[in-house]
Tab-separated table of C-alpha atoms and ligand atoms in Angstrom:
chain	number	residue	atom	x	y	z
A	1	MET	CA	41.193	2.546	24.474
A	2	ASN	CA	41.923	1.339	20.982
A	3	ARG	CA	42.422	3.668	18.083
A	4	ILE	CA	39.068	3.149	16.405
A	5	ALA	CA	37.107	3.773	19.579
A	6	PHE	CA	39.204	6.860	20.240
A	7	SER	CA	38.618	8.384	16.823
A	8	PHE	CA	34.944	7.581	17.158
A	9	LEU	CA	34.846	9.480	20.427
A	10	VAL	CA	36.649	12.424	18.878
A	11	ALA	CA	34.193	12.439	16.006
A	12	LEU	CA	31.316	12.284	18.446
A	13	LEU	CA	32.603	15.217	20.480
A	14	ALA	CA	33.378	17.225	17.377
A	15	GLY	CA	29.928	16.407	16.068
A	16	SER	CA	28.117	17.566	19.158
A	17	ALA	CA	30.154	20.740	19.396
A	18	PHE	CA	29.330	21.369	15.758
A	19	ALA	CA	25.627	20.730	16.315
A	20	ALA	CA	25.577	23.140	19.248
A	21	ASP	CA	26.824	25.919	16.995
A	22	LEU	CA	23.957	25.570	14.545
A	23	SER	CA	20.996	27.874	14.527
A	24	ASP	CA	17.529	26.317	14.674
A	25	ALA	CA	17.045	27.118	11.007
A	26	GLN	CA	20.258	25.317	10.055
A	27	ARG	CA	19.373	22.337	12.202
A	28	ASN	CA	15.911	22.119	10.656
A	29	ALA	CA	17.426	22.323	7.200
A	30	ILE	CA	19.679	19.364	8.010
A	31	VAL	CA	16.824	17.346	9.477
A	32	GLU	CA	14.832	18.098	6.326
A	33	ARG	CA	17.681	16.905	4.107
A	34	ILE	CA	18.299	13.613	5.912
A	35	LYS	CA	14.629	12.631	6.111
A	36	PRO	CA	14.133	9.196	4.609
A	37	VAL	CA	12.838	9.269	1.078
A	38	GLY	CA	9.137	8.518	0.890
A	39	GLU	CA	8.555	9.234	4.563
A	40	SER	CA	4.836	9.073	5.056
A	41	CYS	CA	2.864	12.227	5.632
A	42	VAL	CA	0.794	12.742	8.730
A	43	GLU	CA	-2.574	14.298	8.129
A	44	GLY	CA	-2.552	17.948	9.001
A	45	ASP	CA	1.219	18.191	8.592
A	46	ASN	CA	1.561	20.930	6.017
A	47	THR	CA	5.058	19.862	4.961
A	48	CYS	CA	3.192	17.065	3.160
A	49	ALA	CA	2.006	19.514	0.553
A	50	ALA	CA	5.533	19.584	-0.826
A	51	ALA	CA	5.714	15.796	-1.141
A	52	PRO	CA	5.660	14.582	-4.745
A	53	ALA	CA	2.252	13.265	-5.737
A	54	THR	CA	3.770	10.123	-7.245
A	55	VAL	CA	4.809	8.895	-3.801
A	56	VAL	CA	1.178	8.833	-2.752
A	57	SER	CA	-0.262	7.254	-5.888
A	58	ALA	CA	2.494	4.634	-6.061
A	59	GLU	CA	1.455	3.213	-2.725
A	60	PRO	CA	-0.347	-0.095	-2.997
A	61	ARG	CA	-4.065	0.198	-2.362
A	62	SER	CA	-5.747	-1.908	0.258
A	63	GLY	CA	-8.009	-4.715	-0.907
A	64	GLU	CA	-10.948	-2.950	0.674
A	65	ALA	CA	-10.203	0.295	-1.172
A	66	VAL	CA	-9.903	-1.519	-4.506
A	67	TYR	CA	-13.089	-3.488	-3.819
A	68	ASN	CA	-15.014	-0.319	-2.977
A	69	ALA	CA	-13.762	1.462	-6.048
A	70	ALA	CA	-13.859	-1.283	-8.643
A	71	CYS	CA	-15.669	-4.426	-7.583
A	72	MET	CA	-18.521	-3.394	-5.321
A	73	ALA	CA	-20.805	-2.306	-8.150
A	74	CYS	CA	-21.390	-5.942	-9.076
A	75	HIS	CA	-20.171	-7.888	-6.067
A	76	SER	CA	-22.288	-6.101	-3.470
A	77	THR	CA	-25.525	-6.503	-5.409
A	78	GLY	CA	-24.942	-9.743	-7.282
A	79	ALA	CA	-25.463	-7.901	-10.560
A	80	ALA	CA	-25.148	-10.115	-13.622
A	81	GLY	CA	-24.789	-13.161	-11.371
A	82	ALA	CA	-21.693	-11.949	-9.545
A	83	PRO	CA	-21.056	-13.844	-6.295
A	84	LYS	CA	-22.005	-11.363	-3.585
A	85	TYR	CA	-19.554	-10.175	-0.961
A	86	GLY	CA	-20.372	-11.990	2.283
A	87	ASP	CA	-22.347	-14.764	0.571
A	88	ALA	CA	-20.514	-17.846	1.797
A	89	VAL	CA	-22.701	-20.180	-0.251
A	90	ALA	CA	-22.029	-18.343	-3.509
A	91	TRP	CA	-18.302	-18.235	-2.790
A	92	SER	CA	-17.618	-21.699	-1.348
A	93	GLY	CA	-17.361	-23.481	-4.683
A	94	ARG	CA	-15.185	-20.734	-6.087
A	95	ILE	CA	-12.921	-20.656	-3.022
A	96	ALA	CA	-12.535	-24.424	-3.391
A	97	LYS	CA	-10.741	-23.802	-6.720
A	98	GLY	CA	-7.919	-22.202	-4.753
A	99	MET	CA	-6.652	-18.652	-4.543
A	100	PRO	CA	-4.408	-18.832	-7.634
A	101	ALA	CA	-7.468	-19.644	-9.759
A	102	LEU	CA	-9.392	-16.716	-8.279
A	103	TYR	CA	-6.464	-14.348	-8.768
A	104	ALA	CA	-6.334	-15.458	-12.386
A	105	THR	CA	-10.042	-14.885	-13.002
A	106	GLY	CA	-9.873	-11.611	-11.065
A	107	VAL	CA	-7.164	-10.318	-13.383
A	108	GLY	CA	-8.217	-12.036	-16.602
A	109	GLY	CA	-11.978	-12.155	-16.113
A	110	VAL	CA	-14.381	-15.022	-16.755
A	111	PRO	CA	-15.047	-15.195	-20.498
A	112	GLY	CA	-18.658	-14.877	-21.504
A	113	THR	CA	-19.780	-13.361	-18.183
A	114	GLY	CA	-20.030	-9.909	-16.619
A	115	MET	CA	-16.675	-10.576	-14.957
A	116	ILE	CA	-14.473	-8.714	-17.393
A	117	ALA	CA	-10.703	-8.456	-16.941
A	118	LYS	CA	-9.877	-6.738	-13.618
A	119	GLY	CA	-13.600	-6.047	-13.219
A	120	GLY	CA	-13.004	-3.285	-15.756
A	121	CYS	CA	-10.532	-1.453	-13.505
A	122	MET	CA	-7.834	-0.462	-15.948
A	123	THR	CA	-5.942	1.584	-13.363
A	124	CYS	CA	-5.677	-1.459	-11.074
A	125	SER	CA	-2.380	-3.304	-10.983
A	126	ASP	CA	-2.482	-7.095	-10.757
A	127	GLU	CA	-1.533	-6.711	-7.078
A	128	ASP	CA	-4.507	-4.404	-6.516
A	129	VAL	CA	-6.799	-7.082	-7.939
A	130	TYR	CA	-5.182	-9.822	-5.812
A	131	ALA	CA	-5.751	-7.660	-2.729
A	132	ALA	CA	-9.406	-7.138	-3.686
A	133	VAL	CA	-9.848	-10.891	-4.226
A	134	ASP	CA	-8.283	-11.535	-0.800
A	135	TYR	CA	-10.658	-9.014	0.717
A	136	MET	CA	-13.741	-10.557	-0.916
A	137	VAL	CA	-12.744	-14.105	-0.059
A	138	ALA	CA	-11.909	-13.210	3.557
A	139	GLY	CA	-15.305	-11.558	3.906
A	140	SER	CA	-17.270	-14.349	2.241
A	141	GLN	CA	-16.515	-17.559	4.120
B	1	HEC	C1	-19.384	-5.614	-14.127
B	1	HEC	C2	-19.615	-6.463	-12.991
B	1	HEC	C3	-18.407	-6.934	-12.215
B	1	HEC	C4	-17.399	-6.187	-11.664
B	1	HEC	C5	-17.239	-4.676	-11.687
B	1	HEC	C6	-16.507	-7.102	-11.002
B	1	HEC	N1	-16.947	-8.386	-11.136
B	1	HEC	FE1	-16.073	-10.066	-10.433
B	1	HEC	N2	-17.573	-11.187	-11.157
B	1	HEC	C7	-18.653	-10.698	-11.873
B	1	HEC	C8	-19.501	-11.826	-12.283
B	1	HEC	C9	-20.773	-11.730	-13.088
B	1	HEC	C10	-18.879	-12.975	-11.770
B	1	HEC	C11	-19.350	-14.416	-11.929
B	1	HEC	C12	-18.709	-14.984	-13.174
B	1	HEC	C13	-19.086	-16.426	-13.359
B	1	HEC	O1	-20.180	-16.661	-13.849
B	1	HEC	O2	-18.280	-17.274	-12.967
B	1	HEC	C14	-17.689	-12.547	-11.067
B	1	HEC	C15	-16.812	-13.410	-10.464
B	1	HEC	C16	-15.638	-13.021	-9.822
B	1	HEC	C17	-14.702	-13.923	-9.211
B	1	HEC	C18	-14.827	-15.441	-9.134
B	1	HEC	C19	-14.341	-16.011	-10.420
B	1	HEC	C20	-14.186	-17.510	-10.338
B	1	HEC	O3	-13.164	-17.981	-10.833
B	1	HEC	O4	-15.047	-18.177	-9.778
B	1	HEC	C21	-13.672	-13.167	-8.740
B	1	HEC	C22	-12.449	-13.665	-8.018
B	1	HEC	C23	-13.990	-11.806	-9.035
B	1	HEC	N3	-15.185	-11.738	-9.700
B	1	HEC	C24	-13.179	-10.747	-8.688
B	1	HEC	C25	-13.493	-9.425	-8.980
B	1	HEC	C26	-12.670	-8.333	-8.570
B	1	HEC	C27	-11.387	-8.455	-7.779
B	1	HEC	C28	-13.273	-7.197	-9.014
B	1	HEC	C29	-12.792	-5.765	-8.855
B	1	HEC	C30	-11.423	-5.473	-9.209
B	1	HEC	C31	-14.479	-7.599	-9.714
B	1	HEC	N4	-14.575	-8.967	-9.658
B	1	HEC	C32	-15.355	-6.721	-10.330
B	1	HEC	C33	-18.916	-9.402	-12.187
B	1	HEC	C34	-18.109	-8.322	-11.854
């Protein structure tokens, strides 16, 4: 056995002997401390209450969630001439311009129309808008 493997084994044995001497409370405290940062919460797990709120709000929103919150008002009804979600005819010409063009109009708006910058969603990041555009395009072909 070479030296490195031997010292590893010693460390392993020492480690397990050490672990065996811990009380449950001590072991739980260690597990708590070495949890990965930003570990996701499971619903109903009350340790989640202690998680910082910023971790949750910093998570990217799904395209569907952004659409429902910020785009649906116009894009589900066709209000002000908005291309309706699911209307392949209304979307085909727009999709033909390519996704980068749609991302740009999603974020910047279409001047002179009801499509204002980010659909008026000032809390949406550019990425949120891209995700919503992806969602609308995927559902409208
Ligand atoms: C206040 C109404 C309104 C809201 C809210 C709205 N839109 Fe629009 N959107 C429009 C209208 C009207 C058009 C059509 C503009 C035109 O005449 O080309 C449009 C067009 C678009 C287009 C196609 C633009 C193009 O280049 O052809 C995209 C992409 C789009 N919206 C994305 C979004 C996204 C993403 C959201 C939510 C974050 C959103 N819109 C919210 C009214 C809205």
